[in-house]
Coordinates of C-alpha atoms (C1' of nucleotides) in Angstrom, one line a residue:
Chain A
M380 CA 26.7 -10.2 -0.2
G381 CA 26.4 -12.4 3.3
R382 CA 25.9 -15.9 3.9
S383 CA 22.5 -17.4 2.5
P384 CA 20.0 -17.5 5.4
C385 CA 20.1 -21.0 7.9
C386 CA 16.4 -22.2 6.9
E387 CA 12.8 -21.0 5.6
K388 CA 11.5 -19.1 8.6
S389 CA 7.7 -19.2 7.3
H390 CA 8.3 -23.3 6.5
T391 CA 9.6 -23.8 10.8
N392 CA 7.4 -25.1 13.6
K393 CA 6.8 -22.8 16.2
G394 CA 6.1 -23.8 19.9
A395 CA 6.2 -26.9 22.2
W396 CA 8.8 -30.0 20.8
T397 CA 6.6 -33.1 20.4
K398 CA 8.6 -36.0 21.0
E399 CA 9.0 -36.9 17.5
E400 CA 11.1 -34.3 16.9
D401 CA 12.9 -34.8 20.3
E402 CA 14.2 -38.1 18.9
R403 CA 14.9 -37.2 15.6
L404 CA 17.1 -33.9 17.0
I405 CA 18.7 -36.7 19.9
N406 CA 19.1 -39.0 16.9
Y407 CA 20.9 -36.3 15.3
I408 CA 23.1 -35.4 17.5
R409 CA 24.0 -38.5 18.9
T410 CA 25.3 -39.6 15.7
H411 CA 27.1 -36.1 13.6
G412 CA 27.4 -34.5 17.5
E413 CA 26.4 -31.0 18.5
G414 CA 27.4 -27.7 16.7
C415 CA 26.5 -26.9 12.5
W416 CA 23.0 -25.6 14.0
R417 CA 22.7 -23.8 10.8
S418 CA 22.3 -26.9 8.8
L419 CA 21.1 -29.4 11.3
P420 CA 17.2 -28.7 11.0
K421 CA 17.2 -30.0 7.1
A422 CA 19.6 -32.8 7.8
A423 CA 18.2 -34.4 11.1
G424 CA 14.7 -33.7 9.0
L425 CA 12.7 -31.1 11.4
L426 CA 10.8 -28.1 10.1
R427 CA 12.9 -26.1 13.2
C428 CA 14.7 -23.0 13.0
G429 CA 18.3 -24.0 14.3
K430 CA 18.5 -21.4 16.7
S431 CA 15.0 -23.3 18.3
C432 CA 17.2 -26.6 17.6
R433 CA 20.2 -25.2 19.4
L434 CA 18.3 -24.3 22.7
R435 CA 16.1 -27.0 22.6
W436 CA 19.0 -29.5 23.1
I437 CA 21.5 -27.0 25.2
N438 CA 18.3 -26.3 27.9
Y439 CA 16.2 -29.9 27.9
L440 CA 17.7 -33.1 26.1
R441 CA 21.3 -32.8 26.7
P442 CA 22.1 -36.1 29.0
D443 CA 24.1 -34.4 30.8
L444 CA 21.4 -32.3 32.4
K445 CA 20.4 -32.7 36.2
R446 CA 16.4 -32.8 36.5
G447 CA 14.8 -32.3 39.3
N448 CA 14.9 -29.7 42.5
F449 CA 17.0 -27.2 43.9
T450 CA 19.2 -28.0 46.6
E451 CA 20.1 -26.0 49.4
E452 CA 23.6 -25.8 48.7
E453 CA 23.0 -24.9 44.8
D454 CA 20.2 -21.7 46.0
D455 CA 23.1 -20.6 48.3
I456 CA 25.7 -20.9 45.5
I457 CA 23.2 -19.0 43.6
I458 CA 22.8 -16.5 45.8
K459 CA 26.1 -15.5 46.2
L460 CA 26.8 -15.8 42.3
H461 CA 23.9 -13.5 41.5
G462 CA 25.2 -10.9 44.5
L463 CA 28.7 -11.2 42.5
L464 CA 27.6 -11.3 38.9
G465 CA 24.5 -9.9 38.4
N466 CA 21.9 -12.2 36.0
K467 CA 24.9 -13.3 34.0
W468 CA 22.7 -16.6 34.0
S469 CA 25.5 -18.4 32.2
L470 CA 27.7 -17.4 34.1
I471 CA 26.3 -18.7 36.9
A472 CA 24.8 -22.0 35.3
G473 CA 28.8 -22.4 34.7
R474 CA 29.2 -23.1 38.3
L475 CA 26.5 -25.2 38.3
P476 CA 27.1 -28.9 37.0
G477 CA 23.9 -30.0 34.9
R478 CA 22.3 -27.0 35.0
T479 CA 21.6 -24.0 32.2
D480 CA 21.2 -20.4 32.2
N481 CA 17.1 -20.4 31.7
E482 CA 16.8 -22.7 34.2
I483 CA 18.5 -21.3 36.8
K484 CA 16.7 -17.7 35.5
N485 CA 13.3 -19.4 35.8
Y486 CA 14.2 -20.4 38.9
W487 CA 15.5 -17.3 40.3
N488 CA 13.0 -15.6 38.9
T489 CA 9.9 -17.9 40.9
H490 CA 11.7 -18.8 43.7
I491 CA 14.9 -17.1 44.6
K492 CA 13.5 -13.7 44.5
R493 CA 10.6 -14.6 47.2
K494 CA 12.8 -16.2 49.3
L495 CA 15.0 -13.3 49.7
I496 CA 12.3 -10.5 49.8
S497 CA 10.6 -13.3 52.9
R498 CA 14.0 -12.5 54.6
G499 CA 14.2 -8.8 53.6
I500 CA 16.5 -8.8 51.0
D501 CA 16.4 -7.0 48.0
P502 CA 16.7 -9.3 45.3
Q503 CA 18.2 -6.9 42.9
T504 CA 21.1 -5.6 45.5
H505 CA 21.2 -8.2 48.0
R506 CA 21.1 -5.4 50.4
L507 CA 18.7 -5.5 53.2
L508 CA 15.3 -3.8 52.2
N509 CA 14.8 -1.3 55.1
G510 CA 18.1 0.4 53.4
A511 CA 20.7 -0.6 56.1
T512 CA 24.0 -1.6 54.6
T513 CA 25.1 -5.6 54.4
T514 CA 28.3 -7.3 55.6
T515 CA 29.4 -5.8 52.1
T516 CA 30.4 -2.6 53.4
T517 CA 33.7 -2.9 55.1
N518 CA 36.5 0.5 55.4
H519 CA 38.7 1.1 53.3
D520 CA 41.5 3.0 53.7
I521 CA 43.4 5.0 50.6
T522 CA 46.5 7.2 51.3
T523 CA 45.9 9.3 53.9
T524 CA 42.1 10.1 53.2
S525 CA 39.9 7.4 54.6
T526 CA 36.5 6.3 53.0
T527 CA 33.6 3.6 53.2
T528 CA 33.8 1.3 49.9
N529 CA 31.1 -1.2 48.4
I530 CA 32.9 -3.5 46.1
C531 CA 31.9 -5.8 44.2
L532 CA 34.3 -8.4 42.4
D533 CA 33.0 -9.6 39.4
Y534 CA 35.1 -12.5 37.9
S535 CA 32.9 -14.1 35.5
S536 CA 34.6 -17.5 34.7
T537 CA 37.4 -18.8 37.2
S538 CA 36.0 -22.2 37.0
P539 CA 37.8 -24.5 34.1
P540 CA 37.8 -25.1 31.3
L541 CA 41.1 -23.4 32.3
N542 CA 40.8 -20.5 29.3
D543 CA 38.4 -19.1 30.1
K544 CA 38.7 -15.5 30.4
T545 CA 37.9 -13.5 33.6
N546 CA 36.7 -10.2 33.4
L547 CA 36.5 -8.1 36.7
M548 CA 34.7 -5.4 37.8
I549 CA 34.6 -3.2 40.7
M550 CA 32.4 -0.1 41.6
S551 CA 33.2 2.3 44.7
Q552 CA 30.2 3.5 45.7
A553 CA 31.5 5.9 47.4
L554 CA 34.6 7.3 45.2
D555 CA 30.5 7.5 42.9
T556 CA 32.6 5.6 40.0
K557 CA 32.3 3.0 37.9
F558 CA 35.5 2.1 37.1
K559 CA 36.5 0.9 33.5
L560 CA 38.5 -2.1 33.2
I561 CA 40.8 -3.1 30.6
P562 CA 41.2 -7.3 30.7
S563 CA 44.7 -8.5 29.3
I564 CA 45.4 -12.5 29.5
I565 CA 48.4 -13.4 31.3
E566 CA 49.3 -17.4 31.9
T567 CA 50.9 -18.2 35.1
T568 CA 52.0 -21.7 35.7
I569 CA 52.1 -22.4 39.3
E570 CA 54.6 -25.3 40.7
D571 CA 54.7 -26.8 43.4
N572 CA 56.5 -30.3 44.8
N573 CA 53.7 -32.9 43.3
T574 CA 51.9 -30.4 41.0
K575 CA 52.1 -28.5 38.3
C576 CA 49.4 -26.3 37.4
S577 CA 48.8 -24.0 34.3
S578 CA 46.6 -21.6 33.9
V579 CA 45.3 -18.8 32.0
T580 CA 44.4 -15.8 34.2
T581 CA 43.4 -12.3 33.7
E582 CA 45.1 -9.1 34.5
E583 CA 42.8 -6.2 34.6
T584 CA 44.3 -2.6 34.3
L585 CA 41.2 -0.5 36.8
I586 CA 41.0 3.1 35.4
V587 CA 39.1 5.7 36.9
P588 CA 37.6 7.9 34.1
S589 CA 37.2 10.9 36.1
Q590 CA 37.7 11.6 40.1
P591 CA 35.4 13.6 42.6
Q592 CA 37.4 15.9 43.6
N593 CA 39.3 15.4 46.8
K594 CA 38.7 11.7 46.3
P595 CA 42.1 10.0 45.4
S596 CA 42.5 7.8 42.2
I597 CA 43.5 4.5 42.5
N598 CA 45.2 2.3 39.6
L599 CA 44.6 -1.4 40.8
E600 CA 46.2 -4.4 38.7
L601 CA 43.7 -7.5 39.7
S602 CA 44.8 -11.2 38.6
I603 CA 42.2 -14.0 39.5
G604 CA 43.7 -17.5 39.6
L605 CA 41.6 -20.7 39.4
P606 CA 39.9 -21.8 42.6
S607 CA 42.0 -24.4 44.3
H608 CA 42.3 -27.8 44.1
D609 CA 40.2 -28.6 47.7
D610 CA 37.4 -30.8 46.0
D611 CA 36.4 -31.9 49.5
Q612 CA 34.8 -28.8 49.8
P613 CA 31.5 -27.1 48.3
I614 CA 32.6 -25.1 45.6
H615 CA 31.3 -21.8 46.8
K616 CA 33.4 -22.6 49.5
R617 CA 37.0 -23.4 47.5
N618 CA 40.0 -21.2 48.3
I619 CA 40.6 -19.2 45.0
N620 CA 43.2 -16.5 44.5
V621 CA 43.5 -13.4 43.6
F622 CA 46.6 -11.1 43.5
A623 CA 46.4 -7.1 43.1
T624 CA 48.9 -4.0 43.1
T625 CA 47.9 -0.9 43.8
S626 CA 49.2 2.6 43.9
T627 CA 47.6 5.9 43.9
S628 CA 47.6 9.1 42.3
S629 CA 48.9 10.7 45.4
S630 CA 51.6 9.0 45.9
S631 CA 53.9 7.1 43.5
H632 CA 54.9 4.0 46.0
D633 CA 52.4 1.6 46.7
S634 CA 52.6 2.1 51.5
A635 CA 52.4 -0.2 53.8
E636 CA 48.9 1.0 54.7
S637 CA 46.3 -1.7 55.8
R638 CA 43.4 -2.5 53.0
K639 CA 40.2 -4.8 53.5
F640 CA 38.1 -5.5 50.5
S641 CA 34.9 -7.3 51.1
C642 CA 32.0 -8.2 49.8
D643 CA 28.9 -10.7 50.3
F644 CA 30.7 -13.4 48.3
L645 CA 34.5 -12.7 48.5
K646 CA 35.6 -11.8 51.4
V647 CA 39.4 -10.4 50.8
E648 CA 41.9 -9.5 53.1
T649 CA 45.5 -8.0 52.9
P650 CA 48.5 -8.2 54.9
S651 CA 50.4 -5.0 56.7
C652 CA 52.9 -5.1 55.7
N653 CA 54.9 -4.5 51.9
A654 CA 54.8 -7.9 49.6
T655 CA 58.1 -7.8 49.0
T656 CA 58.8 -8.4 53.0
A657 CA 55.6 -10.6 53.9
S658 CA 55.7 -13.2 55.6
A659 CA 53.9 -16.1 56.7
S660 CA 54.8 -15.8 60.4
N661 CA 52.9 -11.9 60.3
I662 CA 50.5 -13.1 58.1
V663 CA 49.3 -15.5 61.1
A664 CA 49.8 -12.9 63.7
Q665 CA 47.3 -10.7 62.4
G666 CA 44.9 -14.0 62.3
V667 CA 44.0 -13.0 58.3
C668 CA 44.7 -16.6 56.8
S669 CA 46.9 -19.0 57.7
C670 CA 49.7 -19.0 55.2
W671 CA 50.4 -16.6 52.4
Q672 CA 49.3 -18.5 49.5
L673 CA 50.1 -17.9 45.8
G674 CA 48.4 -19.9 43.7
F675 CA 48.2 -24.0 44.6
N676 CA 51.0 -24.4 46.0
G677 CA 50.5 -22.5 49.9
T678 CA 54.1 -21.2 49.6
N679 CA 55.7 -18.1 51.0
Q680 CA 56.3 -16.4 47.7
L681 CA 55.9 -13.6 45.6
C682 CA 53.7 -13.8 41.7
N683 CA 55.9 -14.2 39.0
S684 CA 54.4 -11.3 37.4
C685 CA 54.4 -8.5 39.6
Q686 CA 58.6 -9.3 39.6
G687 CA 58.5 -9.5 43.9
S688 CA 57.4 -5.2 43.3
K689 CA 54.2 -5.7 43.8
R690 CA 51.4 -6.1 46.6
L691 CA 50.1 -9.4 46.5
Y692 CA 46.9 -10.1 47.9
R693 CA 45.1 -13.3 48.9
Y694 CA 41.3 -13.5 48.2
W695 CA 38.8 -16.3 49.3
L696 CA 35.6 -16.7 49.3
Q697 CA 33.6 -16.9 52.3
Chain B
dA368 C1' -17.2 -29.5 39.9
dA369 C1' -16.0 -24.5 37.6
dG370 C1' -13.4 -21.0 37.4
dG371 C1' -10.4 -18.1 39.1
dG372 C1' -6.0 -15.9 40.3
dG373 C1' -1.4 -17.7 41.0
dT374 C1' 2.7 -19.8 39.7
dA375 C1' 6.6 -22.6 37.3
dC376 C1' 8.6 -23.2 32.8
dA377 C1' 9.3 -24.0 28.0
dA378 C1' 10.1 -21.5 24.3
dC379 C1' 10.1 -17.5 21.9
dC380 C1' 12.3 -12.6 21.0
dG381 C1' 15.4 -9.2 20.4
dC382 C1' 19.6 -7.4 20.6
dC383 C1' 24.3 -7.7 20.4
dG384 C1' 29.6 -9.5 19.3
dT385 C1' 31.4 -12.7 15.9
dC386 C1' 31.8 -14.6 11.7
dT387 C1' 31.9 -15.9 7.0
dG388 C1' 31.1 -15.0 2.0
Chain C
dA1144 C1' 35.4 -3.6 4.3
dC1145 C1' 31.4 -4.9 4.3
dA1146 C1' 26.5 -6.9 4.9
dG1147 C1' 24.5 -10.0 7.0
dA1148 C1' 23.5 -14.7 8.6
dC1149 C1' 25.4 -17.2 13.1
dG1150 C1' 25.5 -17.8 17.9
dG1151 C1' 25.0 -16.9 22.7
dC1152 C1' 22.7 -14.7 26.2
dG1153 C1' 19.4 -12.0 28.9
dG1154 C1' 14.5 -10.2 29.0
dT1155 C1' 9.6 -11.4 28.4
dT1156 C1' 5.5 -14.1 26.9
dG1157 C1' 2.4 -18.1 26.6
dT1158 C1' 0.3 -21.5 28.5
dA1159 C1' -0.3 -25.9 31.1
dC1160 C1' -0.6 -26.7 36.3
dC1161 C1' -2.0 -25.7 40.6
dC1162 C1' -4.7 -24.5 45.1
dC1163 C1' -8.5 -22.3 46.6
dT1164 C1' -13.0 -20.6 46.8

DNA sequence: AAGGGGTACAACCGCCGTCTG
DNA sequence: ACAGACGGCGGTTGTACCCCT
C-alpha cells in the first residue's frame, strides 16, 4: 500500500485563483514556509490541490519574482540558452533571476519565436530557415580524418548553487551519432592567492554506441566549471571553463592536432599543443585566449583531476 | 458599437523520476 | 520489494484582452 492521496480531487476548486485564495496561500507560506504541498491546502484552508498551490506560489506569488517586460539582454540570454538547451525552460529560468519557467515558456512561444522567424532563423534548430549553416558549424579534425561537425554542448546547470549537477550532451551530426553520456560527479577545489572556490562539477564520459564505417570514434571526458566571478559582465558573457580530454579509436595517445569546437552559445578553442607542455605564451601567440586558465585563478596549470596527462580545453561564452 | 480574429498568459494535464508507507 | 503518491517539468488549453474592420 502506498501513501494516502494528498487531497479529495472532487472537492477542489479549479480555474483562476481569487484574491482571497492568494492571500490565504501567501499568509500560510509566510508563516510556515514553502514545502509540504501535500498538507498545505487543508492547513491553509484552501480548496485546492497541493500541486495547484505550488504552481500558483512558484509562478505568481513568490516575492522575488520580477514582473514586467523582458529586456533585450534577457531576450538574448533566452535565445542563446534555448539554442544550447532546447525547451529546458526550468534550466533557462535558472539563469534568469526572478523569471519562472512558465513565464519564459510563454514568452518564447508568443514573442521570441516570431522574432527569430522574422530574422529568418528557425526557432527550433536556430539555423537559417533557407537551410544555410550558421556559425555553429566548425571544422573539427579527428585523427587523420577531417570532418565537419556541429557540436552542441548542453550544460544544464552550471549556475549556482554550487552543488547543481551538470549534464552534458554532445551531438555530432557529421558522425550521425547521438553520444551517450555517463555522468559522474567530481569535486574540484580551485585556489588562488586570495580566494578558495569549492565547486562541484560533472565529469562526463562520452561513449559512441555505434560508429559508421570510416568514421573515427571519439572518447571524450569533459568537466565544466562554474561561471567565473566577473560580476561586472552580463551572465552570458562570463567565462566558464570546460576541461576535456580526448582520445580516438585509431590512436592510443592524444596527439597534438588542433581542434576547435564552437556553437552559438559556447565558443571553444584549444591549443595546438599537448596540455602537458602548454604554456601561456604559445596560446597568446595563437590569439586563442589571453591566458591558459584553470578554474577561476587564471594561472597556467593542469587540472588536478586529469593528473597532468590530459589535454585541457578552455571554453568560454561568446 | 459590435463582432471576429489574433495574442498573451494563467492554469491545467499528463508524464516521469523520486519518495514514502 | 512494491504500489502509489509526490514533486517537478514541458506541452497544451481556456479565456480575457486587444486590435482591426
